[in-house]
Amino acid sequence: MKATAVAHANIALVKYWGKRDEALLLPEAGSLSVALDRLLTTTTVELGAPEDSLLIDGRKASDAELRRARAVLDAAGIRDRARIESRNDFPTAAGLASSASGFAALAAAACAAAGQRRGERELSALARLGSGSAARSVPGGWAVWEDRDAAQVASPDHLPMRLVVAVCGEGPKPVGSREGMKRSRETSPYHAAWIEQCRRDLPEALRLLRARDLAGLGALAERNAMRMHADSLAADPPLLYWEPATVGCLHAVRRLREQGTGAWSTIDAGPHVAALCAPEDAPRVEAALRSVPGVRDALVCAPAGGARVVERSSDARPR
Ligand code: DP6
């Protein structure tokens, strides 16, 4: 009744920012992401505990976090109480903790602990109920999520690339993604235009991915991220996720391009900047980002695979 699974965080190149169904966590528009090898979460689930508990990096989770974990277990038909322990194996913990890798690993570990055999699409749909972006961390690689589950559309090695993640801040962000996208949807005058743009961006991004056009895909990802932040900035009250170092990185990446190095920025609902580039350019991009004032660390990540069970206790039998 115990199992451990791992999953990678992912970063979206066409972003999910708006739900068409708040309760079911269904997106207004499709998104495309790539899983990142160095951002790994390991989660152990032990069933048959006296009560539900959740530890994240040794810290007792909040009630809201525990409720989200329980929602995933309930949806999987797991009624046993669970002791859940989750570890983010990130070289720096500075605000990079990811709900995507966490809920993907949780769905895989919980179902394995319960002796359930579920396919990837079912696990993806379960992970989605914890956090929308977690649906994409189950298949990993290059993944598209449009409806109830996500699927891999290209393997991790399809397009040689690196994402250099510059750590531009510390601690939890003031407004989480859930609240941020809700506020944008309800109050930003640009939100409808943002969603329409995503619907145009996704097919175009898939075409560029198929053509292995890194420059085209990078430029599209940068535009898409800027437009998501434009939507958020126009919310009421406005959502400003950037720190001074974030802006410094955006300029550094633009300067790299002016000097002939292909690099493009993307930013999630937080201060960190991830720069897309070719593998051979990663050392130059990393050095440039590290030299930006306020950048605490930079992680060079390669595309990674999906969630997988790494250990299961012998008494967990299929039911
Ligand atoms: C900016 O998946 O964290 O990272 O579904 O409410 O849990 P909930 O939100 P979440 O939002 C991720 C937003 C994003 C863009 C993306 O990953 O596509």
XYZ file of C-alpha atoms and ligand atoms in Angstrom:
337
model
C 0.000 0.000 0.000
C 2.950 2.275 -0.563
C 4.482 3.642 -3.743
C 6.892 6.330 -4.886
C 6.737 8.195 -8.180
C 8.729 10.967 -9.808
C 7.667 13.709 -12.222
C 9.309 16.717 -13.830
C 8.069 20.286 -13.765
C 7.148 21.739 -17.132
C 7.239 25.174 -18.671
C 4.618 26.211 -21.183
C 5.570 27.870 -24.477
C 1.893 28.498 -25.208
C 0.489 29.179 -21.765
C -2.616 28.164 -19.883
C -4.074 31.282 -18.253
C -7.833 31.039 -17.831
C -10.313 28.281 -17.009
C -13.569 27.578 -18.763
C -14.580 25.426 -15.760
C -13.268 26.381 -12.327
C -14.407 23.218 -10.556
C -13.136 20.754 -13.149
C -10.002 22.780 -13.978
C -10.641 22.823 -17.696
C -8.702 25.405 -19.736
C -10.207 28.082 -21.961
C -7.502 27.420 -24.561
C -4.962 24.698 -25.291
C -1.332 24.912 -24.114
C 2.018 23.424 -25.130
C 4.824 22.666 -22.687
C 8.145 20.933 -22.332
C 9.183 18.956 -19.232
C 12.483 19.950 -17.569
C 15.010 17.367 -16.423
C 16.493 19.276 -13.479
C 13.178 20.163 -11.879
C 12.148 16.820 -10.414
C 9.647 15.989 -7.663
C 9.595 12.660 -5.828
C 6.385 11.743 -4.013
C 5.635 8.784 -1.745
C 2.088 7.789 -0.887
C 1.313 5.338 1.888
C -2.324 4.299 2.213
C -4.047 3.162 5.397
C -2.887 6.057 7.602
C -5.151 7.217 10.467
C -5.637 10.576 8.700
C -4.501 12.398 5.569
C -1.180 14.209 5.884
C 1.084 15.962 3.398
C 4.695 17.020 3.824
C 6.340 19.142 1.113
C 10.115 19.377 1.510
C 9.650 18.520 5.183
C 7.089 21.309 5.727
C 3.523 20.482 6.764
C 1.272 21.500 3.867
C -1.531 24.022 4.263
C -5.164 22.885 4.471
C -5.740 24.153 0.934
C -2.823 22.051 -0.387
C -4.074 19.000 1.492
C -7.588 19.499 0.070
C -6.195 19.575 -3.463
C -4.280 16.333 -2.846
C -7.438 14.721 -1.424
C -9.390 15.812 -4.515
C -6.961 13.795 -6.675
C -7.280 10.719 -4.421
C -11.089 10.982 -4.308
C -11.261 11.215 -8.097
C -9.144 8.052 -8.280
C -11.667 6.313 -5.969
C -9.091 6.029 -3.170
C -10.932 6.303 0.122
C -8.096 5.133 2.391
C -6.381 7.938 4.281
C -2.932 8.740 2.909
C 0.433 9.779 4.277
C 2.023 11.790 1.480
C 5.581 13.006 1.367
C 6.831 15.127 -1.499
C 10.364 16.312 -2.195
C 11.463 18.856 -4.775
C 14.876 17.835 -5.961
C 15.787 21.282 -7.240
C 19.365 22.500 -6.855
C 17.915 25.705 -5.476
C 14.574 25.819 -3.725
C 14.191 29.576 -4.261
C 10.555 29.724 -5.303
C 10.825 27.107 -8.005
C 8.616 24.595 -6.232
C 6.145 23.317 -8.724
C 2.584 22.179 -8.301
C 2.766 20.602 -11.772
C 5.438 18.034 -10.918
C 3.956 17.566 -7.445
C 0.447 16.612 -8.570
C 1.725 14.520 -11.491
C 3.909 12.479 -9.116
C 1.047 12.292 -6.612
C -1.420 10.876 -9.141
C 1.087 8.240 -10.279
C 2.166 7.275 -6.741
C -1.356 7.181 -5.289
C -2.740 4.942 -8.042
C 0.281 2.631 -7.775
C -0.099 2.442 -3.985
C -3.762 1.509 -4.446
C -2.751 -1.216 -6.893
C -4.594 0.496 -9.750
C -3.383 0.104 -13.298
C -4.179 3.326 -15.100
C -3.049 4.551 -18.461
C -1.201 7.808 -18.979
C -4.278 9.736 -20.112
C -6.224 8.742 -17.013
C -3.314 9.707 -14.760
C -3.063 13.019 -16.599
C -6.774 13.721 -16.026
C -6.351 12.913 -12.315
C -3.273 15.143 -11.945
C -5.258 17.960 -13.609
C -7.676 17.986 -10.678
C -4.767 19.010 -8.416
C -3.382 21.651 -10.760
C -4.156 22.224 -14.438
C -0.539 22.371 -15.567
C 0.114 19.022 -13.805
C -1.852 17.308 -16.594
C 1.145 18.050 -18.883
C 3.778 16.688 -16.459
C 2.257 13.182 -16.626
C 3.115 12.522 -20.304
C 6.174 14.799 -20.136
C 8.276 15.581 -23.202
C 6.535 18.099 -25.459
C 2.950 17.952 -24.239
C -0.335 19.490 -25.342
C -3.274 19.956 -23.002
C -6.609 21.108 -24.410
C -9.335 19.278 -22.548
C -9.526 16.625 -19.819
C -6.002 15.246 -20.244
C -2.682 16.044 -21.882
C -0.677 13.974 -24.350
C 2.914 13.937 -25.519
C 3.149 15.316 -29.062
C 6.933 14.973 -29.417
C 9.560 13.059 -27.463
C 12.099 14.921 -25.296
C 14.847 14.498 -27.920
C 12.698 15.673 -30.864
C 14.195 19.162 -30.828
C 17.642 19.733 -29.276
C 17.218 22.707 -26.948
C 17.870 23.979 -23.452
C 15.891 26.142 -21.089
C 18.072 28.246 -18.828
C 16.008 29.122 -15.762
C 17.190 32.297 -14.032
C 16.068 32.456 -10.415
C 14.914 36.061 -9.974
C 13.186 36.021 -6.597
C 12.564 34.108 -3.437
C 9.610 32.823 -1.511
C 5.998 32.319 -2.570
C 4.532 34.747 -5.076
C 1.969 37.214 -3.714
C -0.881 35.911 -5.911
C -0.914 32.272 -7.004
C -1.772 31.095 -10.515
C -5.258 29.963 -9.533
C -6.314 33.349 -8.196
C -4.278 35.238 -10.798
C -5.904 33.641 -13.824
C -9.364 33.981 -12.275
C -8.820 37.680 -11.663
C -7.490 38.167 -15.203
C -10.483 36.394 -16.685
C -12.961 38.383 -14.616
C -11.418 41.855 -14.778
C -8.837 42.215 -17.541
C -10.177 43.962 -20.672
C -7.513 42.103 -22.667
C -8.437 38.597 -21.545
C -10.680 37.655 -24.474
C -7.985 38.808 -26.902
C -5.383 36.782 -24.980
C -7.464 33.600 -25.265
C -8.052 34.187 -28.980
C -4.308 34.646 -29.422
C -3.602 31.328 -27.651
C -5.990 29.587 -30.028
C -3.931 30.927 -32.943
C -0.586 30.299 -31.208
C -1.071 26.612 -30.435
C -1.430 25.296 -34.026
C 1.390 27.593 -35.134
C 3.653 26.380 -32.289
C 2.927 22.765 -33.205
C 3.831 23.470 -36.823
C 7.134 25.072 -35.729
C 7.845 22.173 -33.362
C 7.243 19.629 -36.114
C 9.575 21.619 -38.389
C 12.180 21.728 -35.561
C 12.272 25.506 -35.983
C 13.809 26.606 -32.655
C 14.025 30.289 -33.634
C 10.390 30.383 -34.711
C 9.214 28.525 -31.625
C 11.335 30.662 -29.299
C 9.995 33.910 -30.763
C 6.415 32.631 -30.514
C 6.948 31.550 -26.871
C 8.337 34.981 -25.964
C 5.379 36.785 -27.560
C 2.927 34.419 -25.884
C 4.448 34.982 -22.416
C 4.486 38.777 -22.858
C 0.826 38.720 -23.826
C -0.078 36.613 -20.795
C 1.614 39.193 -18.586
C -0.093 42.027 -20.465
C -3.414 40.351 -19.637
C -2.408 40.047 -15.954
C -1.100 43.604 -15.727
C -4.462 44.820 -17.012
C -6.382 42.986 -14.259
C -8.033 44.855 -11.388
C -6.188 45.031 -9.058
C -3.204 44.632 -11.413
C -0.987 41.552 -11.200
C 2.708 42.335 -11.396
C 4.787 39.164 -11.110
C 8.113 40.704 -12.144
C 11.077 41.738 -10.014
C 13.818 44.092 -11.201
C 15.946 41.023 -12.053
C 13.119 39.736 -14.284
C 13.318 42.868 -16.436
C 17.119 42.663 -16.369
C 16.939 39.132 -17.792
C 14.506 40.180 -20.547
C 17.009 42.832 -21.649
C 19.955 40.429 -21.351
C 18.200 37.911 -23.604
C 17.371 40.609 -26.161
C 21.017 41.766 -26.120
C 22.182 38.173 -26.693
C 19.986 38.062 -29.802
C 21.374 41.377 -31.037
C 24.845 39.864 -30.686
C 23.811 36.836 -32.733
C 22.944 34.243 -30.065
C 19.497 32.691 -30.475
C 17.731 33.005 -27.099
C 14.104 33.775 -26.210
C 12.406 34.435 -22.861
C 9.348 33.002 -21.218
C 7.949 33.801 -17.754
C 5.268 32.002 -15.732
C 3.188 33.590 -12.972
C 6.286 34.515 -10.994
C 9.551 36.426 -11.303
C 11.783 33.768 -12.877
C 12.845 33.971 -16.514
C 13.411 30.830 -18.590
C 15.485 31.377 -21.723
C 15.112 28.991 -24.636
C 18.245 28.313 -26.680
C 20.196 25.683 -28.607
C 22.275 23.286 -26.445
C 25.567 24.739 -27.712
C 24.501 28.271 -26.714
C 23.420 27.315 -23.172
C 26.773 28.186 -21.473
C 26.723 31.689 -23.008
C 23.065 32.243 -22.076
C 23.694 30.949 -18.544
C 26.660 33.323 -18.079
C 24.665 36.288 -19.387
C 21.750 35.604 -17.040
C 24.010 35.003 -14.041
C 25.559 38.436 -14.545
C 22.185 40.217 -14.265
C 21.936 41.989 -10.871
C 19.499 40.199 -8.569
C 19.729 36.805 -10.311
C 20.398 34.262 -7.573
C 21.055 31.176 -9.668
C 20.652 29.797 -13.179
C 19.769 26.193 -14.029
C 20.388 24.737 -17.454
C 17.555 22.266 -18.126
C 17.033 19.801 -20.969
C 13.716 18.294 -22.080
C 12.637 15.329 -19.930
C 10.127 12.478 -19.982
C 6.947 11.845 -18.035
C 5.879 10.732 -14.569
C 6.933 7.234 -13.523
C 6.616 4.917 -10.549
C 10.027 4.131 -9.107
C 9.119 1.975 -6.126
C 6.144 -0.009 -4.951
C 5.825 -2.064 -1.777
C 5.242 -5.760 -2.361
C 1.833 -5.916 -0.716
C 0.200 -3.520 -3.219
C -1.772 -5.853 -5.484
C -3.977 -4.965 -8.426
C -7.615 -4.599 -7.364
C 1.478 30.599 -15.748
O -1.608 24.951 -13.285
O -0.649 26.372 -11.441
O 2.297 28.433 -15.224
O -4.815 24.939 -12.594
O -5.235 26.771 -10.975
O -3.653 24.946 -10.383
P -4.244 25.804 -11.491
O -3.054 26.670 -12.109
P -1.586 26.249 -12.588
O -1.299 27.442 -13.629
C -0.161 27.481 -14.425
C -0.076 28.812 -15.080
C 1.222 29.101 -15.818
C 1.105 28.737 -17.300
C 1.209 27.279 -17.673
O 1.890 26.506 -16.992
O 0.631 26.929 -18.715
